[in-house]
Every structure is written in C-alpha cells, then in structure tokens.
Short mmCIF file of C-alpha atoms in Angstrom, two decimals:
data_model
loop_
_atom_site.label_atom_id
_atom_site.label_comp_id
_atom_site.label_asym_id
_atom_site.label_seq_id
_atom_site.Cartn_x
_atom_site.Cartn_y
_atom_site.Cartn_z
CA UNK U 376 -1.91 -14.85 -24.24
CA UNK U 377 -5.13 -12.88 -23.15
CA UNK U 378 -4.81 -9.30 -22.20
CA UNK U 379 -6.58 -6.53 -21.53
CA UNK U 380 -7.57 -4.79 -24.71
CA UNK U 381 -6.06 -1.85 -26.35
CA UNK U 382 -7.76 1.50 -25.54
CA UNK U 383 -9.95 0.27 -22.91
CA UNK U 384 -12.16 3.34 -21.06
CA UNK U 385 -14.02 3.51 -17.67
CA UNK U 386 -15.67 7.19 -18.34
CA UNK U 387 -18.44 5.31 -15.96
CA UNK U 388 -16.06 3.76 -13.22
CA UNK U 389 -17.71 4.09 -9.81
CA UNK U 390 -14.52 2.55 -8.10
CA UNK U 391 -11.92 4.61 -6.74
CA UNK U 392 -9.29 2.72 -5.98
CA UNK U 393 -8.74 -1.05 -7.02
CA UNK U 394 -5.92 -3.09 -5.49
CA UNK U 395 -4.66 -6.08 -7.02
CA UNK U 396 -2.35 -9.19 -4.90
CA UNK U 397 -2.42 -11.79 -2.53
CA UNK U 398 -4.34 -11.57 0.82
CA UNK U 399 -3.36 -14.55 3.36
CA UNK U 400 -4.76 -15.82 6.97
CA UNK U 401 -2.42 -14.57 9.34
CA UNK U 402 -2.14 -16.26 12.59
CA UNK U 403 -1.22 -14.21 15.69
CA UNK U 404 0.53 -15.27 18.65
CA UNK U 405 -1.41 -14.60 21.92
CA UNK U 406 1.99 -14.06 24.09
CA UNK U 407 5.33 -12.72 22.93
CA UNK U 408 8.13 -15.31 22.44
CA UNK U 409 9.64 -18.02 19.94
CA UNK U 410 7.16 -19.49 17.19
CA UNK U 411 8.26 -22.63 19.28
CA UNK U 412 6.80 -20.88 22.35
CA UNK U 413 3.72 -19.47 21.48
CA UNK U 414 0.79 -21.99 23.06
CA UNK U 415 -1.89 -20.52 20.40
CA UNK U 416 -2.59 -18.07 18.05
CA UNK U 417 -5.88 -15.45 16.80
CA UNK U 418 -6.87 -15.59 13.40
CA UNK U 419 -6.42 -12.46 11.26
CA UNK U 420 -5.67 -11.01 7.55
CA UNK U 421 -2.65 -10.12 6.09
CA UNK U 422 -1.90 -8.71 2.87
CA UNK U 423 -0.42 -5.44 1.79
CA UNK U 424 -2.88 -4.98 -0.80
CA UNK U 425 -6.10 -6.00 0.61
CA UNK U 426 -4.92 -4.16 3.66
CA UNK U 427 -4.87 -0.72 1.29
CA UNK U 428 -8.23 -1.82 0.59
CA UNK U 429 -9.51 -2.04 3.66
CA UNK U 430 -8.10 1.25 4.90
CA UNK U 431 -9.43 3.49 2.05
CA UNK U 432 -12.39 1.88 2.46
CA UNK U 433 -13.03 2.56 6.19
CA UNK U 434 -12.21 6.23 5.12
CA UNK U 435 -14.83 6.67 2.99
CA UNK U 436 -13.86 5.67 -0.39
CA UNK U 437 -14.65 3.02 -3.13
CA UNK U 438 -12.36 0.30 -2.60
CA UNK U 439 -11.89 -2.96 -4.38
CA UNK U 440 -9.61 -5.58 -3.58
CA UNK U 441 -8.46 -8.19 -6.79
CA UNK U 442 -7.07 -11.22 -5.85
CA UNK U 443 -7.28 -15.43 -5.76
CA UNK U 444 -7.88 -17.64 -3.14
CA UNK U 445 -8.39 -21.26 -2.72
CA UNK U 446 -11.68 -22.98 -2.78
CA UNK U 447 -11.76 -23.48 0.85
CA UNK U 448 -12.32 -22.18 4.66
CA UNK U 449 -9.25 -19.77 4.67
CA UNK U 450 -10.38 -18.22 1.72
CA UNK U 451 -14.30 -17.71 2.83
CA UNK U 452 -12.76 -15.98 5.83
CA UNK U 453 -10.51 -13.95 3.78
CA UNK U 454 -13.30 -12.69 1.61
CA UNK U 455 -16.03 -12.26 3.89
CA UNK U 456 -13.47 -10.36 6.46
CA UNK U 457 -12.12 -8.01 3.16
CA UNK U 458 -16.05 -7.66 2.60
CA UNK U 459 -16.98 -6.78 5.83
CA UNK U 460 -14.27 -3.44 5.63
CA UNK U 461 -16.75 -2.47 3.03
CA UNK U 462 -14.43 -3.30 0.21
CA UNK U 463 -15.94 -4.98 -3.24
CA UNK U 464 -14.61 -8.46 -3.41
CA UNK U 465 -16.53 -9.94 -6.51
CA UNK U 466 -13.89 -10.38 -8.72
CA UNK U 467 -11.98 -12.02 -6.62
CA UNK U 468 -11.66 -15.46 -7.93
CA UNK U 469 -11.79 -18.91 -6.50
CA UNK U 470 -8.87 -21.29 -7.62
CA UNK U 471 -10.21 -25.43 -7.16
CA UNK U 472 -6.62 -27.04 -7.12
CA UNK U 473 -4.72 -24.65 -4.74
CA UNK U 474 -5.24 -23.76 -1.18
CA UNK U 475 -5.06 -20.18 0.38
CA UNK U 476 -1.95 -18.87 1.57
CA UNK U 477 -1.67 -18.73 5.54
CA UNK U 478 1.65 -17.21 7.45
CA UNK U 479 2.01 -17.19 11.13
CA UNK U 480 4.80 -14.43 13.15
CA UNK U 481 5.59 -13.46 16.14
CA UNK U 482 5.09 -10.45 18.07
CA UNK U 483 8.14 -8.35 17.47
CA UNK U 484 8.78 -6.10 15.01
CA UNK U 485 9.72 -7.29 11.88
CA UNK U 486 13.30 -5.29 12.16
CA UNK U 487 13.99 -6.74 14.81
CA UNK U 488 16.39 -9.80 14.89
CA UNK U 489 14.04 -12.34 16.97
CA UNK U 490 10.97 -11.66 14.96
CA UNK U 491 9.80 -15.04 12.95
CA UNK U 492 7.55 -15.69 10.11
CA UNK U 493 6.74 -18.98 9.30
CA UNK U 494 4.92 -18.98 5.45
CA UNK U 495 2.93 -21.25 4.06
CA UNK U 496 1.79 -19.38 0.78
CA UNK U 497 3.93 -21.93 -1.72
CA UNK U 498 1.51 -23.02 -4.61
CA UNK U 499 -0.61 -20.96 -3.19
CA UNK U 500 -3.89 -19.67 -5.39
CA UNK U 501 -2.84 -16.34 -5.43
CA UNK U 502 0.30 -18.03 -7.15
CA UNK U 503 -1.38 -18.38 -9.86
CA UNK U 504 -2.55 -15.56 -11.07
CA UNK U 505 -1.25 -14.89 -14.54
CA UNK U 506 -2.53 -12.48 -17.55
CA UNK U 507 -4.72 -15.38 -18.81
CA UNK U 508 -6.84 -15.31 -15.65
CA UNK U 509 -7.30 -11.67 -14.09
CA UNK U 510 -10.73 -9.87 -14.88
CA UNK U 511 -8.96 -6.98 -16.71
CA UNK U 512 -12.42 -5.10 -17.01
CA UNK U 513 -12.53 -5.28 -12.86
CA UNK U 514 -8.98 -4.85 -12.92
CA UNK U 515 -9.31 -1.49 -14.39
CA UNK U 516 -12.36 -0.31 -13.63
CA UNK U 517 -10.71 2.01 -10.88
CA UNK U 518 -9.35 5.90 -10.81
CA UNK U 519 -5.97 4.42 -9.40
CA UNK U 520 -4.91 0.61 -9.88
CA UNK U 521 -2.85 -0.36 -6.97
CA UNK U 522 -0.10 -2.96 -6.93
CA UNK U 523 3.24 -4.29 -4.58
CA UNK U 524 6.40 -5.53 -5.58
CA UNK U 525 5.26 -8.81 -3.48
CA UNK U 526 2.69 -10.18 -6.04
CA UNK U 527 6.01 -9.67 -8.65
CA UNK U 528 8.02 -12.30 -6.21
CA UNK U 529 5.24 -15.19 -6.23
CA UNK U 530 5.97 -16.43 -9.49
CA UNK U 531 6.81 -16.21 -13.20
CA UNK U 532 3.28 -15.34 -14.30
CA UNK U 533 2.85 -12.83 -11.29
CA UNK U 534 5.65 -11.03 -12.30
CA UNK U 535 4.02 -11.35 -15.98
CA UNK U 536 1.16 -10.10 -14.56
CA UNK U 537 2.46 -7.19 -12.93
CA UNK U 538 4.66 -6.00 -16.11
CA UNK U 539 0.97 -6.17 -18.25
CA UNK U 540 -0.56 -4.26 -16.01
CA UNK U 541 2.12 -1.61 -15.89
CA UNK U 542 2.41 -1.73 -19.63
CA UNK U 543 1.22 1.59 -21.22
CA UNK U 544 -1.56 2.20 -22.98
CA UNK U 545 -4.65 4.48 -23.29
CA UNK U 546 -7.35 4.46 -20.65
CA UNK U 547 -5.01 3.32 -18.13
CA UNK U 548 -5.63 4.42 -14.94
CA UNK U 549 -3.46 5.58 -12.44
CA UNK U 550 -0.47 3.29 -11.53
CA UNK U 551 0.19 3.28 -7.70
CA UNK U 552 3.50 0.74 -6.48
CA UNK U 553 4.13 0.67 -3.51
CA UNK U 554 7.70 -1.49 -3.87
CA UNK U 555 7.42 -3.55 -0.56
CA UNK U 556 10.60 -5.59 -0.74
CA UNK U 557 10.50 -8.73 1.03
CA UNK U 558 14.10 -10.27 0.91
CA UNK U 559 12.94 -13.81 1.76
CA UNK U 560 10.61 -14.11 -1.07
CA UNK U 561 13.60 -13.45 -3.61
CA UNK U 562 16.23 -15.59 -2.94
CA UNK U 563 17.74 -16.80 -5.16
CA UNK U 564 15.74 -14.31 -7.51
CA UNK U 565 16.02 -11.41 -9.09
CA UNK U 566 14.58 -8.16 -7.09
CA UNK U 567 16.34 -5.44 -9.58
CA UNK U 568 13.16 -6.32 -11.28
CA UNK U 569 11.28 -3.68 -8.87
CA UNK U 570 12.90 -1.02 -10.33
CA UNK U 571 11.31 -2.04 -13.38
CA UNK U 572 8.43 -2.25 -12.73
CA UNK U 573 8.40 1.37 -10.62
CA UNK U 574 9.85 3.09 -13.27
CA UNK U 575 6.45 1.73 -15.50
CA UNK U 576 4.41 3.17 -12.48
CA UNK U 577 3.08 6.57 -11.92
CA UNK U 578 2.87 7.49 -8.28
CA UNK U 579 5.83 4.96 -6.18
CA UNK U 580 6.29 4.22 -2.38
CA UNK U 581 9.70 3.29 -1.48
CA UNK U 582 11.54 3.13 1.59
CA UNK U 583 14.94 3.99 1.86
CA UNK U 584 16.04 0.60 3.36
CA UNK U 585 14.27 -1.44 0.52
CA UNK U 586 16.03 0.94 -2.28
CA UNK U 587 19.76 -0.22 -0.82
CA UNK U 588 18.77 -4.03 -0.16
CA UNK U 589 17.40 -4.64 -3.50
CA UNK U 590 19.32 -1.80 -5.86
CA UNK U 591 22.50 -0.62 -3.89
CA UNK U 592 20.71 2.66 -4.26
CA UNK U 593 21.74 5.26 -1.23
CA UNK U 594 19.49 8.36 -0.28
CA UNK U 595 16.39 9.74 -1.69
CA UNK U 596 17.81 12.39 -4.01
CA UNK U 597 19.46 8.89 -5.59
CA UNK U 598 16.14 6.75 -5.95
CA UNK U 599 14.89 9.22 -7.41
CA UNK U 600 17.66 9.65 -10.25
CA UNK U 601 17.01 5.95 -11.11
CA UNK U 602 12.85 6.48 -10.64
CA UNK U 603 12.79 9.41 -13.31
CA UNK U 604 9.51 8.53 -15.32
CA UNK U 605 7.41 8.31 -12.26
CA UNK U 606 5.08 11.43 -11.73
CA UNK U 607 5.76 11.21 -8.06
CA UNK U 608 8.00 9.42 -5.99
CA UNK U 609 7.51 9.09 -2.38
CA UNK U 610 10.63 7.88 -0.58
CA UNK U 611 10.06 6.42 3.12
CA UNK U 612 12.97 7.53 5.39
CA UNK U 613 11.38 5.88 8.51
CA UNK U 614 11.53 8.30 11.48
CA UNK U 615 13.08 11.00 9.58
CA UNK U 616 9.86 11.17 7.83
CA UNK U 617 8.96 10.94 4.06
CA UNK U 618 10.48 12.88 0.76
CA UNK U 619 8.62 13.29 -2.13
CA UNK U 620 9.42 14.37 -5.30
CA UNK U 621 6.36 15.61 -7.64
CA UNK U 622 6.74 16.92 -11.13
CA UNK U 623 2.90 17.20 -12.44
CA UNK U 624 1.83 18.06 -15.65
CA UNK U 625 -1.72 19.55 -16.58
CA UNK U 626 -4.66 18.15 -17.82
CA UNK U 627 -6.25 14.32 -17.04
CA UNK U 628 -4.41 11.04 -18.05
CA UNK U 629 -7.93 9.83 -19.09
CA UNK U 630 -11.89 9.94 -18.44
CA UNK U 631 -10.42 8.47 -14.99
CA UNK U 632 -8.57 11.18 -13.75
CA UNK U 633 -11.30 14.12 -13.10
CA UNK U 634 -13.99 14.14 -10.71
CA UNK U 635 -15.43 16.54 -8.61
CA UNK U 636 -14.13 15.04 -5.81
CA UNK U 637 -10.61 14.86 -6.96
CA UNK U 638 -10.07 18.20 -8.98
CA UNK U 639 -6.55 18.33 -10.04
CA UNK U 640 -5.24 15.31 -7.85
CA UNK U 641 -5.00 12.33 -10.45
CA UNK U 642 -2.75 14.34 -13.02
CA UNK U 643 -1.07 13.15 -16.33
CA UNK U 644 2.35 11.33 -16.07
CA UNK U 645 3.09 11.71 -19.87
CA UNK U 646 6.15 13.67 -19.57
CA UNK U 647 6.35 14.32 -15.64
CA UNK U 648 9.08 13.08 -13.84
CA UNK U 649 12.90 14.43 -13.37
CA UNK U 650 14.24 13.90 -16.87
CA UNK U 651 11.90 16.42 -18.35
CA UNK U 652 10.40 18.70 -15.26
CA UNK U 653 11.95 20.19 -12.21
CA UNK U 654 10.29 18.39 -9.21
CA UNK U 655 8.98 19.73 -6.69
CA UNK U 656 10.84 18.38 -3.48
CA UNK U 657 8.49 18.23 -0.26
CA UNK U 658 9.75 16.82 3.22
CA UNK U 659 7.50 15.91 6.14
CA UNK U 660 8.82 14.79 9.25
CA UNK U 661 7.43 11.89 10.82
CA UNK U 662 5.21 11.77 13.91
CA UNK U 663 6.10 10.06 16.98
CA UNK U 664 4.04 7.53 18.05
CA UNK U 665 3.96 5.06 20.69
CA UNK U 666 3.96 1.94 18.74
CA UNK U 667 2.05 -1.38 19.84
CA UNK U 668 3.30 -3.35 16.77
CA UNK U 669 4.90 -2.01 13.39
CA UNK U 670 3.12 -4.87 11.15
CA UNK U 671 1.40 -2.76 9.04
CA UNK U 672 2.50 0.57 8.89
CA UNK U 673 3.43 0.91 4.99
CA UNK U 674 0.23 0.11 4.17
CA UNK U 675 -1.92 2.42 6.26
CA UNK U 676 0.84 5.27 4.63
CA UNK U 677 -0.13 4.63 1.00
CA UNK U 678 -3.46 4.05 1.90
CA UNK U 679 -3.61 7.31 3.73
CA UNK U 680 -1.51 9.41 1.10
CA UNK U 681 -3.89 7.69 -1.78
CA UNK U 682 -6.86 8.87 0.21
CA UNK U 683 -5.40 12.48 0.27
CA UNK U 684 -4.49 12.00 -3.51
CA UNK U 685 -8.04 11.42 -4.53
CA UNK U 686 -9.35 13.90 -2.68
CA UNK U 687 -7.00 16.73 -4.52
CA UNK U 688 -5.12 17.46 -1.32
CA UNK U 689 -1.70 19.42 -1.69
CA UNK U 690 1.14 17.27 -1.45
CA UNK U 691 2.31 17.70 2.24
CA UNK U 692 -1.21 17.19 3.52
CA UNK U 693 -1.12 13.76 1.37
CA UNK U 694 2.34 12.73 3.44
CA UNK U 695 0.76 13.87 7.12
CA UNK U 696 -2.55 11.95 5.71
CA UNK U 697 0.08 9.06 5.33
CA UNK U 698 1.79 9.79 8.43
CA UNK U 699 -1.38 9.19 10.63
CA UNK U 700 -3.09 6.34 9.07
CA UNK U 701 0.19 5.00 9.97
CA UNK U 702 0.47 6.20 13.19
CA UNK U 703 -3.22 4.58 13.73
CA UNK U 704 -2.28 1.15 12.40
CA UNK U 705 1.18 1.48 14.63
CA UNK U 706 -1.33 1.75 17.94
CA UNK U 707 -3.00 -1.18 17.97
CA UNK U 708 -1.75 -5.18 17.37
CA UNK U 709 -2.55 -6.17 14.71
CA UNK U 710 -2.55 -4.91 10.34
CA UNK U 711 -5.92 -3.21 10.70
CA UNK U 712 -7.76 -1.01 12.68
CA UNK U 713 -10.75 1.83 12.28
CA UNK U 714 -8.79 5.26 10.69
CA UNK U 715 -9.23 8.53 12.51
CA UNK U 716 -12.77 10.27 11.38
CA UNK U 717 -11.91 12.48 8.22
CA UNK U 718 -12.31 16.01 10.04
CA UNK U 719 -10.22 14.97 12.91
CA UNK U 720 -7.02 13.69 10.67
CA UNK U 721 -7.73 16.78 8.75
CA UNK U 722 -7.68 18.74 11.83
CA UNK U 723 -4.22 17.76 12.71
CA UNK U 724 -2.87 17.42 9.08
CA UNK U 725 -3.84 21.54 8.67
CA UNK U 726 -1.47 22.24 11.84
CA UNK U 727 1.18 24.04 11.49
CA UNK U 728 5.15 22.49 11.60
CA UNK U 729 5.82 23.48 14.94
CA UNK U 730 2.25 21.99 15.98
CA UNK U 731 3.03 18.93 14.19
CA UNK U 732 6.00 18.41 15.35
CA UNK U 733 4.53 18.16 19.14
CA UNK U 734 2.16 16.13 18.03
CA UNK U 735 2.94 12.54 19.92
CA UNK U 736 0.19 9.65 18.92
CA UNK U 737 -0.22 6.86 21.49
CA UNK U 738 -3.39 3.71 21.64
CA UNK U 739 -6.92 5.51 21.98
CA UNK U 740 -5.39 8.60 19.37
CA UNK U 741 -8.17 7.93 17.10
CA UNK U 742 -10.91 9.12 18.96
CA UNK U 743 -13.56 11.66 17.61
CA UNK U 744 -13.47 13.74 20.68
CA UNK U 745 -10.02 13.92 20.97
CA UNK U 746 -8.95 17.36 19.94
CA UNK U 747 -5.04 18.54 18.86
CA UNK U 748 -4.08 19.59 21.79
CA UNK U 749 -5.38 16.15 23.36
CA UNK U 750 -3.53 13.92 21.40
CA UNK U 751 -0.21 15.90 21.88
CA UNK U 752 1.64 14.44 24.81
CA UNK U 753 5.22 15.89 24.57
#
C-alpha cells in the first residue's frame, strides 16, 4: 500500500500549519426548537479541521486544509468557502462516486439534552480517504500536521490513515491531535483507539469529559499518566480552565521546526514526555464569556494555542491565546467568526491573573478599539 516515503524533508515548506479531515455543509436552523420544528435552515461549514484552518488563517498564518469531497455543489461551496478564509485548498481532492457529507442541528448546545444532529456523512467522500489516496507531499509539507480523532471514526482506512500519518519517521513534522470524541460516531466501535493514536502524537488536546467517556480515565494528572510520550498534553477542564503538561527537550525535530518566527516553539519530542522528563505543569483558568452558541469552541482553542505555538509564545500565553479564540467563536452563532486583531488578544493575554480573571467576554469583544478595561464587564 502507498505511503509516504521514508525520510521525507520540507527544509523549503512555506506552510505553517496543514490540517487534514472531513469538512461537511452544515445546515443551521433559523429559530430554536425540534429538528421537526425548525421551518428552514442557513447554509454553513462544519468541520473541526477545516475550522482550525480557517482560524489560523484569519490570524495571520499559512494554513492548509487536506481533505475529500464529492464531485458536486456541496463540495464547490465547501472549498470555495475554506478558500475564501484564506486557507490553501489545492490538494484537496474531488471523489466522482461519493457525495459530500452534510449534517443539520439545532440551536442548543451540544451538552445539552434537547440538542439534535441529524448526519448525513455515511459513504461520504471524505470516507474514503485511505493511505493509497492522500497527497503525502501536501500532507507534509507543513511545520505542524494537524489531525482529530473524528477522521479515525469514519472508517477502516481513515483510521489507517490516521495511524500512517502518526507513524514515526524522519522529517516528520509536528503531530498536533486534538482527540475530539464523538460518541455517536463509535458505536458499536472501538474509541480506546484514540489513545493510540495520541500517544503517537506530539502536542494533544483533550478534554476531561472525552478522556472518561472513551478511556474511564479520571482527572488530568491521570490522562496524562496514560499520554506519557506526548511532548505536551493539554487537558480541557471546561470552565475550570485548561492544564497542561510540557516536558521539552532542546534542539529542532527537523528542518521544520526553526524559523525566525517560531524560535524555540516547535521543539523535539524524542524523549519528552513524563516517563523520561519532569513536566512542567501550567494551569490557566478559563474566561467567562457570554456564550451565543458553544458549536465550535474546541476548535478556535487549538487553533488559538497552535497560533501561540508557532509564534514561540510561553506556554500560559499559548492557553489564554486558546482561551480567547474560544471565547470569540463562543460569541457569535455559528463555527466561525473573524479572531481578535493579534495586538489586541496579545494585549489581554500579557494581563496579569487578577486582570484576567475580571476579564468577562460578551458579542462585539473582538473589536480593535476595544481596550482591557472595555471588554471587562464584572
């Protein structure tokens, strides 16, 4: 079976971040209420990968987004949208025999017990992505290669897919996994698999609740006992905020890893982790926010705390980076929306704890002009 080849080098890569999955046409209900309820919907995207895409590329940096779509109306709109974010879609590829994936929800949360999702992804193109059909060269032509445990659930050669790309070998860039458990795409399957799969990665986004649905795994000091290869682990604890545990080593993974843009951000992984380095343990609180619609959120966190990664920021400015590229996604309806400008997230990321702990985020937070001690409400 085709793979990518051994020792494979991108000393020339112009890309900073590629991100690999399925994107789908989301439909939107224009009132709250039952599926059964709704009288119409809005077209939009979905897709946690494509929406990490999108989001590092509205803040500045060299996104692409790697995926399959169908050969038909759902998946022009798909790529033209993803294009239109600024993000490089070439190699995404166009699949004759399968249609696009589409999905429509309500407007609740997705905790809560009346949201609905009704998906239509099954034989989907992005299906069928396998390691006989993926443009390696694109694949890993990035500083950091971004993935989700949902492309593992689609099918047999996803999940083939995923454990290629993972697979170690030299020139391989920077492994980002963000695990993204979605019970309802692995019934009657087997989602220990994830923890796989994370363990293969080097820099993993968890959330507390996914760790004990899919692994019986209890607390972040636990996930990261059964994460220990991982360079860093960031473990989502909702709104007590985010834990990560970092144990760097020296010195570039390969001709990926410098820049002068990053400096020491994209670090090596051989030998980091908790079996053979203490970690450095760093908590950040969450921000409170006045949230429109959660659909979203995880997304706009690793795409903030990526953004912070590549640009060599210390590890509690990459969580608060996180923290409000949620909190910007978690003011507005739908997955997507512009980020805060670069000097004004840095300008509240730099505050101090007590500052930041103030700080309360409601719709319109994203404004240039809006200074600190504008946004803060409480």
């Amino acid at each position: 079976m085709p793979g990518p080849a051994a020792g494979t080098a991108h000393a020339a890569t112009t890309t900073d971040v590629v991100c690999l999955g399925e994107s789908m046409v989301t439909f939107l209900p224009s009132q709250p209420g039952r599926l059964a309820d709704v009288p119409s919907f809005g077209r939009g995207i979905g897709g946690a990968e494509s929406n990490v895409a999108c989001a590092l590329a509205a803040a500045g940096h060299r996104a692409a987004w790697v995926g399959r779509v169908g050969a038909d109306g759902f998946g022009d709109h798909l790529v033209e949208t993803i294009a239109g974010y600024g993000v490089d879609t070439s190699a995404v590829r166009r699949d004759p025999g399968r249609p696009t994936g589409i999905y429509f929800r309500t407007a609740t949360d997705r905790g809560a017990g009346a949201h609905e999702v009704a998906y239509y992804r099954a034989g989907s193109a992005a299906s069928a992505m396998s390691p006989s059909n993926v443009p390696y060269g694109e694949v890993f032509a990035g500083r950091i290669l971004h993935l989700s445990g949902i492309t593992a659930a689609l099918s047999g050669d996803c999940l083939a897919l995923l454990r290629e790309l993972t697979a170690e070998r030299p020139g391989r860039p920077l492994v980002s996994f963000d695990v993204n458990h979605r019970p309802h795409l692995w019934r009657g399957g087997d989602a220990s698999v994830l923890l796989e799969l994370a363990r293969r990665s080097d820099l993993v986004f968890v959330g507390e609740d996914e760790a004990e649905e899919a692994w019986g795994i209890e607390g972040a000091e636990a996930i990261r006992a059964a994460l220990p290869e991982p360079a860093v682990v960031v473990v989502k604890r909702g709104s007590a905020g985010a834990t990560v545990f970092s144990g760097l080593r020296p010195g570039p993974r390969s001709s990926n890893a410098g820049g002068a843009e990053s400096g020491p951000a994209l670090r090596s992984t051989e030998g980091a982790g908790a079996g053979n380095a203490p970690d450095t343990v760093t908590h950040v609180p969450a921000l409170h926010v006045d949230v429109v619609a959660a659909v979203g959120a995880g997304d706009a966190f690793a795409a903030g705390f990526l953004s912070a990664t590549l640009r060599g920021l210390p590890v509690r400015d990459r969580v608060r980076h996180g923290h409000l590229m949620a909190a910007a996604v978690l003011t507005v309806p739908g997955d997507l929306t512009e980020p805060p400008a670069r000097d004004h997230a840095d300008r509240l990321a730099a505050l101090d704890d007590g500052a930041w702990g103030r700080l309360r985020l409601g719709p319109g937070w994203t404004a240039a002009d809006r200074a600190p001690e504008e946004v803060r409400t409480s």
